[in-house]
mmCIF file of C-alpha atoms and ligand atoms in Angstrom:
data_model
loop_
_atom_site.group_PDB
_atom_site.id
_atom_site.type_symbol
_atom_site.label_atom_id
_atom_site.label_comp_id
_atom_site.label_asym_id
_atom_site.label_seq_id
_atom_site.Cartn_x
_atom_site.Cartn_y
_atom_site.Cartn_z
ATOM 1 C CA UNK A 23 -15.016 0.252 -12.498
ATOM 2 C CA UNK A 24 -14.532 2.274 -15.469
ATOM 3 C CA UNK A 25 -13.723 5.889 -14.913
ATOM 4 C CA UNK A 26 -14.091 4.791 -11.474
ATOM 5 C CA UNK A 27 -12.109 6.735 -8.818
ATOM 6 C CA UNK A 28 -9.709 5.123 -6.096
ATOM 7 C CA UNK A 29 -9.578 7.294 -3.425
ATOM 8 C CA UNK A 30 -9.728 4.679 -0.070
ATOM 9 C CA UNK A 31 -10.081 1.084 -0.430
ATOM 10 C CA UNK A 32 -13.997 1.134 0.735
ATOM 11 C CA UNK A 33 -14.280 2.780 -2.948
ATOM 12 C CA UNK A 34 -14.161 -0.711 -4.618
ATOM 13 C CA UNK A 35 -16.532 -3.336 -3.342
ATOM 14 C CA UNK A 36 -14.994 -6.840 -2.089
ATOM 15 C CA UNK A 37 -16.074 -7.861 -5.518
ATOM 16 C CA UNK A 38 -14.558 -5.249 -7.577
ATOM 17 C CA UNK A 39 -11.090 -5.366 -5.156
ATOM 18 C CA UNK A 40 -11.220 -9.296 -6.607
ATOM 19 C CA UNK A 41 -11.875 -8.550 -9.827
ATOM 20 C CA UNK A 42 -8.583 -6.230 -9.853
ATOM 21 C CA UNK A 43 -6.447 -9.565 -8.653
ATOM 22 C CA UNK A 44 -7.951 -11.787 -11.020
ATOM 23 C CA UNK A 45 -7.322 -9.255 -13.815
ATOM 24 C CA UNK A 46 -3.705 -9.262 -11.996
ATOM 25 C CA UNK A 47 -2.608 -12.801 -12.212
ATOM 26 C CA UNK A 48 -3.559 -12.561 -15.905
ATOM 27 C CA UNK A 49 -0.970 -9.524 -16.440
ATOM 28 C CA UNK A 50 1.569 -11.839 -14.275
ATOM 29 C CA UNK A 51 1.453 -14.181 -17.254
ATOM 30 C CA UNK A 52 1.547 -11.762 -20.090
ATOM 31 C CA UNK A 53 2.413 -8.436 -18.634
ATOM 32 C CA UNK A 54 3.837 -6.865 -22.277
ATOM 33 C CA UNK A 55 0.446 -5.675 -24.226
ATOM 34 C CA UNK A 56 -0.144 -3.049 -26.158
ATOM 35 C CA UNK A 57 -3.430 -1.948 -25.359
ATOM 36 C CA UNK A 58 -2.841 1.355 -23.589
ATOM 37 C CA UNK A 59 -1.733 2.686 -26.956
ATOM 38 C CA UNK A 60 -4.136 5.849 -27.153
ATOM 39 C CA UNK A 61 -4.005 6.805 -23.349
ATOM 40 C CA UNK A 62 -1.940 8.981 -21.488
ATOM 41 C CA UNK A 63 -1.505 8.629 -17.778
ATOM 42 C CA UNK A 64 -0.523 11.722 -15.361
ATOM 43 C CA UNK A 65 1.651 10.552 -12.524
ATOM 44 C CA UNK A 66 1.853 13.589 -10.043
ATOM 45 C CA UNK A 67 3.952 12.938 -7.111
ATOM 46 C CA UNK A 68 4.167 15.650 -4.501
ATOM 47 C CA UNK A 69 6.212 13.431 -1.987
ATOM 48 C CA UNK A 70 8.926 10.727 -2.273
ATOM 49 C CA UNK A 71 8.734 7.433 -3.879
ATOM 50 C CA UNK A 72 10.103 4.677 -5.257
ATOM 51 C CA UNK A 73 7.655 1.737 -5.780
ATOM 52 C CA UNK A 74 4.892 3.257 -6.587
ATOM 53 C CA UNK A 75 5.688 5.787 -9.068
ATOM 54 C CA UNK A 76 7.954 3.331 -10.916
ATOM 55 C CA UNK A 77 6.036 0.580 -10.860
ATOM 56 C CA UNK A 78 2.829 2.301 -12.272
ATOM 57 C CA UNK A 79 5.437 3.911 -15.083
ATOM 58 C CA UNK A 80 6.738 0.190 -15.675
ATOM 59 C CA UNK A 81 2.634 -0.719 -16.054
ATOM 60 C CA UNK A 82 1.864 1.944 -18.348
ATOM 61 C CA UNK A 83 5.406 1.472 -20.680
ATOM 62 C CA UNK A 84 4.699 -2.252 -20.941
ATOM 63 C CA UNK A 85 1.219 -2.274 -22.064
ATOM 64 C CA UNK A 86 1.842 0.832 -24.346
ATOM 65 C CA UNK A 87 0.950 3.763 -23.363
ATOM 66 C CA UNK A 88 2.432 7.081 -22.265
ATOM 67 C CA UNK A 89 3.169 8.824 -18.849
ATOM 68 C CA UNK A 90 3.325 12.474 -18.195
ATOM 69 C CA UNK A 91 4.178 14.084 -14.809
ATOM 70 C CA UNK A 92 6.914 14.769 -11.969
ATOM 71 C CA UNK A 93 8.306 13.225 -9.387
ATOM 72 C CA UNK A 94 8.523 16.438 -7.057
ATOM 73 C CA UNK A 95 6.858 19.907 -6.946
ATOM 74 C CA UNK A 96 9.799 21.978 -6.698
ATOM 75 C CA UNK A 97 9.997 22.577 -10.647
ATOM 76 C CA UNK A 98 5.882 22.731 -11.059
ATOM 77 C CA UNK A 99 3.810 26.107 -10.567
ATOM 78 C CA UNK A 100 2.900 25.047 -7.346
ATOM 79 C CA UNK A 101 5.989 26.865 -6.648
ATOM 80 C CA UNK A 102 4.595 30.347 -7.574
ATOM 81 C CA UNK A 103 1.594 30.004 -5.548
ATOM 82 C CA UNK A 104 -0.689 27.817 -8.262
ATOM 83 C CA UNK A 105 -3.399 25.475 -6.381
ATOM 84 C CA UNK A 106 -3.908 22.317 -6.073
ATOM 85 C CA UNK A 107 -7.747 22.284 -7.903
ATOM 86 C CA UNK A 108 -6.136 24.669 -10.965
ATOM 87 C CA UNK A 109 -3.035 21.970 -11.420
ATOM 88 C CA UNK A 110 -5.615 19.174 -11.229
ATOM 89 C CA UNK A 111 -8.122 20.843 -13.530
ATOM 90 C CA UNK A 112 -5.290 21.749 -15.935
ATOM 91 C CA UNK A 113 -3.744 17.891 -15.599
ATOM 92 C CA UNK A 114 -7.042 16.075 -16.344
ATOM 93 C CA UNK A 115 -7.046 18.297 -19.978
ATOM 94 C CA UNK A 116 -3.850 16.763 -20.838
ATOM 95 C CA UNK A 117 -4.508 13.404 -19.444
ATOM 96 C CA UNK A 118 -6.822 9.963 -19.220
ATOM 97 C CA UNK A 119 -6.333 9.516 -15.764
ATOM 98 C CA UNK A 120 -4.277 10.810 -12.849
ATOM 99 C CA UNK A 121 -2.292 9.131 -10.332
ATOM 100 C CA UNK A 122 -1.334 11.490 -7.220
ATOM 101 C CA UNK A 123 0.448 10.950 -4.243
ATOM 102 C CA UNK A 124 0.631 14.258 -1.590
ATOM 103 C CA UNK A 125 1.065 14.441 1.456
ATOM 104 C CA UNK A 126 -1.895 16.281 2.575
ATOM 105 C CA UNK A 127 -4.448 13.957 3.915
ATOM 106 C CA UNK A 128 -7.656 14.066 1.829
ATOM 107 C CA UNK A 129 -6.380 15.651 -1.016
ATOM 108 C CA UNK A 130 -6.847 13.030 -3.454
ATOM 109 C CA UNK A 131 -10.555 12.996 -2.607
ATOM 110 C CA UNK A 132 -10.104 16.702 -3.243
ATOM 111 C CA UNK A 133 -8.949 15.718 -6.431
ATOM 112 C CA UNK A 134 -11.409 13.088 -7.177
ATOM 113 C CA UNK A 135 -14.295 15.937 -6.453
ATOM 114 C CA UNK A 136 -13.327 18.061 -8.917
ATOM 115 C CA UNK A 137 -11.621 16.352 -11.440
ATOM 116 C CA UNK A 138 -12.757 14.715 -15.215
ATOM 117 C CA UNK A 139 -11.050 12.396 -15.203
ATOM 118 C CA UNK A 140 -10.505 9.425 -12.924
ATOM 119 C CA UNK A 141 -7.766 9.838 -9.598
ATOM 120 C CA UNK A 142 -5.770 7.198 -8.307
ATOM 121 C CA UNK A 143 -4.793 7.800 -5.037
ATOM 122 C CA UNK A 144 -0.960 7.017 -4.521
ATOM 123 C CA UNK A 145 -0.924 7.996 -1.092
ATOM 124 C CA UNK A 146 -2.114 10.942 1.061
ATOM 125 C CA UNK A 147 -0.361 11.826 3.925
ATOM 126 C CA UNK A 148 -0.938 9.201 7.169
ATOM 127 C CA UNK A 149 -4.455 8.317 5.693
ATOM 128 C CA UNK A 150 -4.617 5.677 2.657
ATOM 129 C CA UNK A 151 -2.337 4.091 0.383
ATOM 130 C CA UNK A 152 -5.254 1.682 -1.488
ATOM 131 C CA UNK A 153 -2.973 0.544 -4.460
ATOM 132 C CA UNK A 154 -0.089 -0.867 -1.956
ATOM 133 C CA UNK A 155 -3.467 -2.885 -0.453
ATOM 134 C CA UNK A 156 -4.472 -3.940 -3.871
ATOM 135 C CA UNK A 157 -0.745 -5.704 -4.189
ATOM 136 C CA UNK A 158 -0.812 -6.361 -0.586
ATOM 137 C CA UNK A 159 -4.046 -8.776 -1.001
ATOM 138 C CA UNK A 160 -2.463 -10.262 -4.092
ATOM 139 C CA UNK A 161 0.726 -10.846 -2.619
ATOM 140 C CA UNK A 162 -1.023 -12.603 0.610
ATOM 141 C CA UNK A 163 -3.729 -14.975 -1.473
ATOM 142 C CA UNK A 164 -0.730 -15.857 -3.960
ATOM 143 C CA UNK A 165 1.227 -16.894 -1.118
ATOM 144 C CA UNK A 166 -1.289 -18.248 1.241
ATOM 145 C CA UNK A 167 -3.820 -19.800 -1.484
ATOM 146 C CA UNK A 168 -6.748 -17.826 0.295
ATOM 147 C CA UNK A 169 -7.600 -14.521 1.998
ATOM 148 C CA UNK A 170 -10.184 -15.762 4.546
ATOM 149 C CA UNK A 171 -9.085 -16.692 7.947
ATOM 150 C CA UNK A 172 -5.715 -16.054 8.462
ATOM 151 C CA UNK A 173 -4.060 -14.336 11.089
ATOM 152 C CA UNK A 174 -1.755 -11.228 10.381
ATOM 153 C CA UNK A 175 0.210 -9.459 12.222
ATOM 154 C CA UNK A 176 0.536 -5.632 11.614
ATOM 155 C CA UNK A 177 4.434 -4.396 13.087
ATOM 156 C CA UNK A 178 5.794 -0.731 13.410
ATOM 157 C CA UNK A 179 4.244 2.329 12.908
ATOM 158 C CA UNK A 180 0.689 1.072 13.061
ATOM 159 C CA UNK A 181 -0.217 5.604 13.750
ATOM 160 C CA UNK A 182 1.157 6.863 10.833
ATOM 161 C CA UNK A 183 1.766 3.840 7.849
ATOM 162 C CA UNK A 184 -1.292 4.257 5.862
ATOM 163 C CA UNK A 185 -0.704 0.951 3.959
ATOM 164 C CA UNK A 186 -1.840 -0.754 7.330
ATOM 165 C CA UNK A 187 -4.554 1.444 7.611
ATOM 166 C CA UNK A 188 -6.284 0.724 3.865
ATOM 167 C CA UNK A 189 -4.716 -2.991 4.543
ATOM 168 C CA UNK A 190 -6.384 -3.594 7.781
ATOM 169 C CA UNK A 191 -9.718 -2.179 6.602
ATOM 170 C CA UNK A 192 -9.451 -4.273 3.384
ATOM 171 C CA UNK A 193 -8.758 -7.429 5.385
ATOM 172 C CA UNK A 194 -12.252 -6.744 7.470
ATOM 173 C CA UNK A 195 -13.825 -8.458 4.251
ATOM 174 C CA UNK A 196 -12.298 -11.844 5.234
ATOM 175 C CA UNK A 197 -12.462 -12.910 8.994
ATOM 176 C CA UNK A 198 -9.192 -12.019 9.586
ATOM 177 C CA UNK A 199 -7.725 -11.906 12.898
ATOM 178 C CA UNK A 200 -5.548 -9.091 13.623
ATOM 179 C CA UNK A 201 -2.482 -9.099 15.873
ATOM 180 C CA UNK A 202 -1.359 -5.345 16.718
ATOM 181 C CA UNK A 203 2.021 -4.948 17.302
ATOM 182 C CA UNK A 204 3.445 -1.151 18.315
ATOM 183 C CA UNK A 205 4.686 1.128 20.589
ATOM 184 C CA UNK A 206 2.417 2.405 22.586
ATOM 185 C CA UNK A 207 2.682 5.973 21.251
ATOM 186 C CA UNK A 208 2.456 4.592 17.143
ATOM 187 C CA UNK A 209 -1.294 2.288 17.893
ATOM 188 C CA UNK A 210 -3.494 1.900 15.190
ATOM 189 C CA UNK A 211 -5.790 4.671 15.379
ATOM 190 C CA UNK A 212 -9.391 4.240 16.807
ATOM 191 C CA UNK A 213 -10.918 5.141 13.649
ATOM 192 C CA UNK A 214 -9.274 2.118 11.742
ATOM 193 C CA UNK A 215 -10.150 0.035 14.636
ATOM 194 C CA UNK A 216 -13.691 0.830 14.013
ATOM 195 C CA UNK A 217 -14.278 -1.066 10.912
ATOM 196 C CA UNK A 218 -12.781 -4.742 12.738
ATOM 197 C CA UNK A 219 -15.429 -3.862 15.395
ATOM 198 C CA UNK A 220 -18.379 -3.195 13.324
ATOM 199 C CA UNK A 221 -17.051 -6.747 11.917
ATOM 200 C CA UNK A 222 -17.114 -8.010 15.165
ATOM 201 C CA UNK A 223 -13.719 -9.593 13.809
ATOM 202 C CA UNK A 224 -10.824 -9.967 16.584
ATOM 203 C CA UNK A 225 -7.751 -7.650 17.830
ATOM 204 C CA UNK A 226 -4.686 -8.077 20.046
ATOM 205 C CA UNK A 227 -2.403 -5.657 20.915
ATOM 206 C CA UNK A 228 0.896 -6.231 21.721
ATOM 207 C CA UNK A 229 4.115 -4.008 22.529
ATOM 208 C CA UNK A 230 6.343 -7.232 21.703
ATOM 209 C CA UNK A 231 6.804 -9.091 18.401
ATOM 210 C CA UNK A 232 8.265 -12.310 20.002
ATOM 211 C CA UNK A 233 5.086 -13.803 21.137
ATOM 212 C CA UNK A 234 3.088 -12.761 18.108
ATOM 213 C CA UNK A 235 5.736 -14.316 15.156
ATOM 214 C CA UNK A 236 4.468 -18.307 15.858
ATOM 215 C CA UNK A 237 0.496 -17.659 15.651
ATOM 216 C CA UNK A 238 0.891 -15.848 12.109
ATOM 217 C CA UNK A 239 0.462 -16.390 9.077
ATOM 218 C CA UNK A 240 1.905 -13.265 7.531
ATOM 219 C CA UNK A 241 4.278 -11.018 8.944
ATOM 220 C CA UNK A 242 3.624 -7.235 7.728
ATOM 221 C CA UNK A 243 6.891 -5.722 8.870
ATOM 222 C CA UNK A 244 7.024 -1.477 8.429
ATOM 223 C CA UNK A 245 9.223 1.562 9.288
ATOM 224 C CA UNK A 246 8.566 3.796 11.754
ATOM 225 C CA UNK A 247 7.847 6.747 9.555
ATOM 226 C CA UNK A 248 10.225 9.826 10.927
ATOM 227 C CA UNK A 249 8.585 12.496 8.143
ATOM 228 C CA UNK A 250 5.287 11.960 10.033
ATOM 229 C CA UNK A 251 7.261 12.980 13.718
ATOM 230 C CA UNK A 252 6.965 16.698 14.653
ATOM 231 C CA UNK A 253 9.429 16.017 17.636
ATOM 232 C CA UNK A 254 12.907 14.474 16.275
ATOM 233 C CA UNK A 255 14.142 13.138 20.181
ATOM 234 C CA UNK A 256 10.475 11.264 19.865
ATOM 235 C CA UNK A 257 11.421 9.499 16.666
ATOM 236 C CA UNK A 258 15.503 8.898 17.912
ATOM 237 C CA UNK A 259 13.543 7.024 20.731
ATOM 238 C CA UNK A 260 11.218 4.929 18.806
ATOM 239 C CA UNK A 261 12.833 4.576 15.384
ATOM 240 C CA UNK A 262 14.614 0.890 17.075
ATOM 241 C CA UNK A 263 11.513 -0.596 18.560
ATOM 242 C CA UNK A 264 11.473 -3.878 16.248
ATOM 243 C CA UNK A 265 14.047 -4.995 14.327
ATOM 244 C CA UNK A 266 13.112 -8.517 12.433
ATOM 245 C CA UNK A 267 16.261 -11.046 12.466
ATOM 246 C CA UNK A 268 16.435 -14.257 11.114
ATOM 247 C CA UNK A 269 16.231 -16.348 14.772
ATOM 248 C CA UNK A 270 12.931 -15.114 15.267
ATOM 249 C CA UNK A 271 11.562 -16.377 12.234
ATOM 250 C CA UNK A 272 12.462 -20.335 12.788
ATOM 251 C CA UNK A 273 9.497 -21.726 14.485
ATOM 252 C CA UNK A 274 6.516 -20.540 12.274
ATOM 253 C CA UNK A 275 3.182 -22.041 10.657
ATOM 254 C CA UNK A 276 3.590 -23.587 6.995
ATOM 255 C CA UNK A 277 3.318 -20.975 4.675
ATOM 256 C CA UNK A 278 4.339 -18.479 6.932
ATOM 257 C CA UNK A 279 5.555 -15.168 5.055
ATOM 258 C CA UNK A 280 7.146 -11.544 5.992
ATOM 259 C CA UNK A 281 5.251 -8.854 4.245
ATOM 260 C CA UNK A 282 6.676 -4.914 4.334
ATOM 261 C CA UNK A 283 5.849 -2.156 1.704
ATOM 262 C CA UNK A 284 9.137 -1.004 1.484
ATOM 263 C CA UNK A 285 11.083 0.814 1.697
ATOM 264 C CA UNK A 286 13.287 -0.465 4.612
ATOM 265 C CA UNK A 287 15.243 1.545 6.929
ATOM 266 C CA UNK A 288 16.462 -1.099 9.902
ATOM 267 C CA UNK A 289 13.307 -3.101 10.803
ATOM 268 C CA UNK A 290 14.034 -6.189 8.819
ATOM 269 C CA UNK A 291 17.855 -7.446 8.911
ATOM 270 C CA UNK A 292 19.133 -8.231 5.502
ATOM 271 C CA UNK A 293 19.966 -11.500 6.426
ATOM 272 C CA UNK A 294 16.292 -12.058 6.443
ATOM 273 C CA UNK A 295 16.226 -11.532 2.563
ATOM 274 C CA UNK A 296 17.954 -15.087 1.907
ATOM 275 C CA UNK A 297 14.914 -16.762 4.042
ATOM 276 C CA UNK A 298 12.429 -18.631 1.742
ATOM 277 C CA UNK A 299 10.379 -16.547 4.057
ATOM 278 C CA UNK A 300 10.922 -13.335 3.235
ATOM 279 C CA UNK A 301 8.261 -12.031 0.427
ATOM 280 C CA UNK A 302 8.889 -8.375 0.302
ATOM 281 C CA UNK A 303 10.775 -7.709 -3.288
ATOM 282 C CA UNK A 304 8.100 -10.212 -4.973
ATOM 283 C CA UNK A 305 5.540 -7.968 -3.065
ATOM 284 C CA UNK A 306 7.082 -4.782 -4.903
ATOM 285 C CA UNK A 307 6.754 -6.764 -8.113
ATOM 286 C CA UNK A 308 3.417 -8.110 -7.949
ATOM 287 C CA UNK A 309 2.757 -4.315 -7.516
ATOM 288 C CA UNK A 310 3.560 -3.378 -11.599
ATOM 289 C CA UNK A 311 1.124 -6.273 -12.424
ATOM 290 C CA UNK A 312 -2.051 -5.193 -10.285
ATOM 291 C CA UNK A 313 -1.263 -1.267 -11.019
ATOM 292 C CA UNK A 314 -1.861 -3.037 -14.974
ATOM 293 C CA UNK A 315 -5.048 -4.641 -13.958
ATOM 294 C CA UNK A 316 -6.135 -1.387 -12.034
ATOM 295 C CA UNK A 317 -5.294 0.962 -15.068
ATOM 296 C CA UNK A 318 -6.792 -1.345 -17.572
ATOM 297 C CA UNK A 319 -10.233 -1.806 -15.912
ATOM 298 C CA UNK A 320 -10.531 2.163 -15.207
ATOM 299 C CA UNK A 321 -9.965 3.021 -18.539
ATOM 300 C CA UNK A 322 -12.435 0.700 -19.568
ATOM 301 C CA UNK A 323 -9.749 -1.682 -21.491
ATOM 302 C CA UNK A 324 -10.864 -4.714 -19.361
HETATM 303 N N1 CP B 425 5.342 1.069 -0.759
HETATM 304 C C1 CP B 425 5.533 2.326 -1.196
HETATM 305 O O1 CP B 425 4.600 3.124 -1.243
HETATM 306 O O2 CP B 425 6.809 2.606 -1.578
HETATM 307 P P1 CP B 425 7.287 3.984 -2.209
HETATM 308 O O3 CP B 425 7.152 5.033 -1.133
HETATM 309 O O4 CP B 425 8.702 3.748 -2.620
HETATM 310 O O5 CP B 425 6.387 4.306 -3.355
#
């Protein structure tokens, strides 16, 4: 994996995706190390975030290295007209590795293509979000004990959130069963779809949580994402569909858990937060620790 690119989750084998968590639950015991020392790590983020940018700053700071970048391209030269390959090209001189998020679908492969140095891909656009999947698997196999066989349910904005996209396609490696669970205008595309057919793995589709909550094992709750909505009256309409409270949550399997990559808008009442049920901020925290185990192994520390 070293100098290795991580573009969409198919970039790492099954294999490789494991060896990340394994790496992972060693940085969850001893996640202060200095071994990033001599690196610096570009963190370019063309759109909003929270998580991800901070947590991959809080992975670099604790094992010792330093982070360049900005949070938003209002103050970069991408305001006076520079492009995307001249910013990246100029980046990777000052930089060991880059992590991008943009909104323009495919642009981090863009990236990856002409780049020297490796690109993590932080999220472009609808398509992928593969680090969020990376802490996604972690957070289900540390709470579940396994990855194979277990049902999970996929709620919300199953069009646009590109964490169930690279999620869904990750979870094709380990007869999952998927339960579908959106309005009818938000399905999962067709193209995602594809790789649990070519699995011949199984899909329901559902326009109701209710049913879906007591044959689950986790629950991956997520916003209907208004920035993606050209019409605004579309969105207003939508934007209530699920809302997760605390009654519906009573009667599930052993080890049942609510997922959701944050952040939260309405779909989860807070009330749900005191349930022994509710995984979400340990989710966000797992994240610094496999963002460590993903940095360290392309840089070639690991
Ligand atoms: N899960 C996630 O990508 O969150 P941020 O948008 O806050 O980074």
């Amino acid at each position: 994996m070293k100098h290795k690119s991580l573009v969409s989750i198919n970039d790492y084998s099954k294999e490789e995706q494991l060896r990340v968590l394994e790496i992972a639950r060693e940085f969850e015991k001893n996640p202060v190390q200095n071994i990033l020392q001599d690196h610096v790590v570009a963190s370019l983020f063309f759109e909003p975030s929270t998580r991800t940018r901070l947590s991959f700053e809080s992975a670099v700071s604790r094992l010792g290295g330093k982070i360049v970048g900005f949070s938003e391209a209002t103050n970069t030269s991408q305001k006076k007209g520079e492009s995307l390959r001249d910013t990246i090209l100029t980046i990777a001189s000052y930089s060991d590795l880059i992590v991008m998020r943009n909104p323009i679908e495919g642009s981090a492969r863009f990236a990856s293509e002409i780049s020297p140095v490796p690109i993590i891909n932080a999220g472009d656009g609808a398509n992928q979000h593969p680090t969020q999947t990376l802490l996604d698997l972690y957070s289900i196999q540390k709470t579940q004990g396994t990855l194979d066989n277990l049902h999970v349910a996929f709620v919300g904005d199953l069009k646009y959130g590109r964490t169930v996209h690279s999620l869904v396609i990750a979870l094709c490696n380990y007869n999952t069963t998927f339960h579908l669970v959106s309005p009818v205008e938000l399905k999962l595309p067709s193209a995602v779809k594809m790789h649990i057919k070519e699995r011949n793995l199984t899909y329901h589709q559902y326009t109701e949580m209710e049913e879906v909550i007591p044959q689950t094992d986790i629950l991956y709750m997520t916003r209907i994402q208004r920035e993606r909505f050209s019409d605004p009256l579309e969105y207003e309409r939508i934007k209530n569909a699920y809302i997760l409270h605390n009654e519906m949550i009573q009667e599930t399997k052993d080890g049942f858990r609510v997922l959701h990559p944050l952040p939260r808008v309405n779909e989860i009442d807070i009330k749900v937060d005191q349930s022994p049920k509710a995984y979400y901020f340990e989710q966000a925290l797992n994240g610094v620790y496999v963002r460590q185990a993903l940095l360290s192994l392309i840089l070639g520390i690991r």
